[in-house]
């Protein structure tokens, strides 16, 4: 059912690549672990951190939907060690669920890269030209989990995403929920 809602909502991976989520949820090989990526892929980004803190219940709901859709016995929320508030919150949220856990990884660029995450958390190497499913994993971003939650619980398509706006020349740096298709200049302004 999650695959249907994901496809119908237009959900794509919000970690950067924009890969169709419904395709990820139908791997051709058995998967034993879902890694939910809460690591930022660049040093100045903090949108994933804010999503973990502000939409924790939707992150958990989306992860459970992914675990169920793929038929994996385990889901792991991966968070860098420089986000202790998100680690503490998520550990509390999954404490009573023996299928979910939180893994803390060292803050190190590019920790959020899919293959690096699999190696560091699971100790498995995705072969050159291979996919995460080849080593029993599916990796999804925390914002993608929220999009899945929104699709299932609210019937809401993917229409917005969290975006970090930062840098020395930004008048108002921060994280913002931005509608898909918004002009970058409007976001900067």
GROMACS .gro file of C-alpha atoms in nm:
model
  189
    1UNK     CA    1   0.000   0.000   0.000
    2UNK     CA    2   0.289   0.239   0.078
    3UNK     CA    3   0.422   0.192  -0.275
    4UNK     CA    4   0.086   0.296  -0.421
    5UNK     CA    5   0.066   0.611  -0.210
    6UNK     CA    6   0.429   0.691  -0.279
    7UNK     CA    7   0.384   0.659  -0.655
    8UNK     CA    8   0.053   0.849  -0.654
    9UNK     CA    9   0.195   1.133  -0.444
   10UNK     CA   10   0.496   1.184  -0.670
   11UNK     CA   11   0.736   1.125  -0.382
   12UNK     CA   12   1.100   1.129  -0.479
   13UNK     CA   13   1.415   1.098  -0.276
   14UNK     CA   14   1.467   1.429  -0.100
   15UNK     CA   15   1.829   1.364  -0.012
   16UNK     CA   16   1.939   1.514  -0.340
   17UNK     CA   17   1.910   1.276  -0.634
   18UNK     CA   18   1.532   1.295  -0.673
   19UNK     CA   19   1.506   0.923  -0.753
   20UNK     CA   20   1.143   0.796  -0.760
   21UNK     CA   21   1.070   0.655  -0.414
   22UNK     CA   22   0.823   0.395  -0.543
   23UNK     CA   23   1.109   0.233  -0.737
   24UNK     CA   24   1.325   0.217  -0.423
   25UNK     CA   25   1.039   0.051  -0.237
   26UNK     CA   26   1.026  -0.236  -0.488
   27UNK     CA   27   1.381  -0.377  -0.487
   28UNK     CA   28   1.451  -0.681  -0.700
   29UNK     CA   29   1.651  -0.852  -0.424
   30UNK     CA   30   1.566  -0.917  -0.058
   31UNK     CA   31   1.641  -0.630   0.180
   32UNK     CA   32   1.708  -0.675   0.551
   33UNK     CA   33   1.769  -0.315   0.657
   34UNK     CA   34   1.623   0.025   0.583
   35UNK     CA   35   1.862   0.310   0.656
   36UNK     CA   36   1.688   0.641   0.709
   37UNK     CA   37   1.945   0.905   0.631
   38UNK     CA   38   1.942   1.192   0.879
   39UNK     CA   39   2.298   1.298   0.792
   40UNK     CA   40   2.353   1.613   0.596
   41UNK     CA   41   2.546   1.568   0.273
   42UNK     CA   42   2.716   1.907   0.299
   43UNK     CA   43   2.870   2.079   0.605
   44UNK     CA   44   2.641   2.385   0.606
   45UNK     CA   45   2.308   2.210   0.558
   46UNK     CA   46   2.080   2.162   0.858
   47UNK     CA   47   1.740   2.091   0.702
   48UNK     CA   48   1.749   1.718   0.793
   49UNK     CA   49   1.828   1.811   1.152
   50UNK     CA   50   1.524   2.041   1.170
   51UNK     CA   51   1.301   1.777   1.009
   52UNK     CA   52   1.410   1.522   1.271
   53UNK     CA   53   1.328   1.765   1.551
   54UNK     CA   54   1.009   1.921   1.416
   55UNK     CA   55   0.849   1.628   1.233
   56UNK     CA   56   0.970   1.333   1.439
   57UNK     CA   57   0.638   1.148   1.445
   58UNK     CA   58   0.603   1.174   1.067
   59UNK     CA   59   0.963   1.054   1.023
   60UNK     CA   60   0.884   0.746   1.234
   61UNK     CA   61   0.553   0.682   1.054
   62UNK     CA   62   0.724   0.708   0.715
   63UNK     CA   63   1.005   0.477   0.822
   64UNK     CA   64   0.757   0.216   0.944
   65UNK     CA   65   0.577   0.240   0.608
   66UNK     CA   66   0.905   0.187   0.421
   67UNK     CA   67   0.997  -0.111   0.642
   68UNK     CA   68   0.656  -0.266   0.578
   69UNK     CA   69   0.656  -0.196   0.203
   70UNK     CA   70   0.999  -0.352   0.153
   71UNK     CA   71   0.945  -0.634   0.399
   72UNK     CA   72   1.264  -0.557   0.588
   73UNK     CA   73   1.289  -0.672   0.948
   74UNK     CA   74   1.475  -0.359   1.063
   75UNK     CA   75   1.487   0.018   1.017
   76UNK     CA   76   1.774   0.235   1.136
   77UNK     CA   77   1.765   0.615   1.164
   78UNK     CA   78   2.121   0.736   1.105
   79UNK     CA   79   2.218   1.070   1.262
   80UNK     CA   80   2.554   1.244   1.288
   81UNK     CA   81   2.700   1.287   1.636
   82UNK     CA   82   2.683   1.668   1.621
   83UNK     CA   83   2.303   1.650   1.655
   84UNK     CA   84   2.259   1.518   2.012
   85UNK     CA   85   1.909   1.668   2.048
   86UNK     CA   86   1.785   1.478   1.740
   87UNK     CA   87   1.957   1.158   1.857
   88UNK     CA   88   1.795   1.184   2.201
   89UNK     CA   89   1.450   1.256   2.058
   90UNK     CA   90   1.461   0.975   1.802
   91UNK     CA   91   1.596   0.724   2.054
   92UNK     CA   92   1.300   0.807   2.279
   93UNK     CA   93   1.056   0.772   1.986
   94UNK     CA   94   1.182   0.422   1.890
   95UNK     CA   95   1.253   0.292   2.242
   96UNK     CA   96   0.946   0.066   2.249
   97UNK     CA   97   0.981  -0.065   1.893
   98UNK     CA   98   1.221  -0.357   1.854
   99UNK     CA   99   1.226  -0.319   1.473
  100UNK     CA  100   1.359   0.038   1.479
  101UNK     CA  101   1.680   0.184   1.616
  102UNK     CA  102   1.903   0.490   1.596
  103UNK     CA  103   2.264   0.473   1.481
  104UNK     CA  104   2.499   0.758   1.557
  105UNK     CA  105   2.782   0.819   1.311
  106UNK     CA  106   3.077   1.052   1.318
  107UNK     CA  107   3.024   1.395   1.165
  108UNK     CA  108   3.242   1.366   0.860
  109UNK     CA  109   3.195   1.489   0.503
  110UNK     CA  110   3.041   1.321   0.301
  111UNK     CA  111   2.880   1.102   0.568
  112UNK     CA  112   2.537   1.138   0.409
  113UNK     CA  113   2.646   0.971   0.085
  114UNK     CA  114   2.443   0.653   0.040
  115UNK     CA  115   2.730   0.407  -0.011
  116UNK     CA  116   2.935   0.558   0.273
  117UNK     CA  117   2.635   0.532   0.505
  118UNK     CA  118   2.591   0.163   0.423
  119UNK     CA  119   2.960   0.094   0.482
  120UNK     CA  120   2.975   0.287   0.811
  121UNK     CA  121   2.649   0.157   0.961
  122UNK     CA  122   2.621  -0.194   0.817
  123UNK     CA  123   2.983  -0.276   0.736
  124UNK     CA  124   2.885  -0.367   0.379
  125UNK     CA  125   3.037  -0.243   0.055
  126UNK     CA  126   2.808  -0.169  -0.238
  127UNK     CA  127   2.993  -0.302  -0.543
  128UNK     CA  128   3.096  -0.062  -0.818
  129UNK     CA  129   2.796  -0.013  -1.042
  130UNK     CA  130   2.577  -0.183  -0.782
  131UNK     CA  131   2.277  -0.068  -0.583
  132UNK     CA  132   2.219  -0.065  -0.207
  133UNK     CA  133   1.968  -0.349  -0.247
  134UNK     CA  134   2.258  -0.565  -0.374
  135UNK     CA  135   2.386  -0.567  -0.014
  136UNK     CA  136   2.044  -0.590   0.152
  137UNK     CA  137   1.978  -0.221   0.211
  138UNK     CA  138   1.744   0.056   0.105
  139UNK     CA  139   1.849   0.411   0.194
  140UNK     CA  140   1.596   0.690   0.216
  141UNK     CA  141   1.614   1.046   0.347
  142UNK     CA  142   1.423   1.164   0.655
  143UNK     CA  143   1.231   1.418   0.445
  144UNK     CA  144   1.129   1.141   0.208
  145UNK     CA  145   0.988   0.951   0.507
  146UNK     CA  146   0.783   1.261   0.593
  147UNK     CA  147   0.659   1.281   0.232
  148UNK     CA  148   0.550   0.916   0.255
  149UNK     CA  149   0.374   0.987   0.584
  150UNK     CA  150   0.197   1.286   0.429
  151UNK     CA  151   0.087   1.077   0.129
  152UNK     CA  152  -0.055   0.796   0.342
  153UNK     CA  153  -0.204   0.991   0.633
  154UNK     CA  154  -0.318   1.309   0.456
  155UNK     CA  155  -0.341   1.211   0.090
  156UNK     CA  156  -0.101   1.498   0.025
  157UNK     CA  157   0.128   1.491  -0.280
  158UNK     CA  158   0.487   1.604  -0.258
  159UNK     CA  159   0.454   1.982  -0.287
  160UNK     CA  160   0.724   2.117  -0.055
  161UNK     CA  161   1.055   2.036   0.105
  162UNK     CA  162   1.284   2.165   0.376
  163UNK     CA  163   1.568   2.377   0.238
  164UNK     CA  164   1.872   2.524   0.412
  165UNK     CA  165   1.950   2.879   0.303
  166UNK     CA  166   2.286   2.980   0.439
  167UNK     CA  167   2.601   3.178   0.373
  168UNK     CA  168   2.763   3.505   0.461
  169UNK     CA  169   2.557   3.704   0.214
  170UNK     CA  170   2.213   3.574   0.306
  171UNK     CA  171   1.995   3.837   0.473
  172UNK     CA  172   1.793   3.574   0.658
  173UNK     CA  173   1.975   3.239   0.679
  174UNK     CA  174   1.779   2.943   0.809
  175UNK     CA  175   1.574   2.640   0.713
  176UNK     CA  176   1.249   2.694   0.529
  177UNK     CA  177   0.965   2.483   0.392
  178UNK     CA  178   0.972   2.571   0.024
  179UNK     CA  179   0.715   2.479  -0.240
  180UNK     CA  180   0.854   2.261  -0.518
  181UNK     CA  181   0.928   2.480  -0.820
  182UNK     CA  182   0.990   2.799  -0.622
  183UNK     CA  183   1.236   3.030  -0.797
  184UNK     CA  184   1.575   3.015  -0.623
  185UNK     CA  185   1.600   3.394  -0.625
  186UNK     CA  186   1.271   3.411  -0.433
  187UNK     CA  187   1.411   3.171  -0.173
  188UNK     CA  188   1.727   3.380  -0.138
  189UNK     CA  189   1.524   3.701  -0.112
   0.00000   0.00000   0.00000
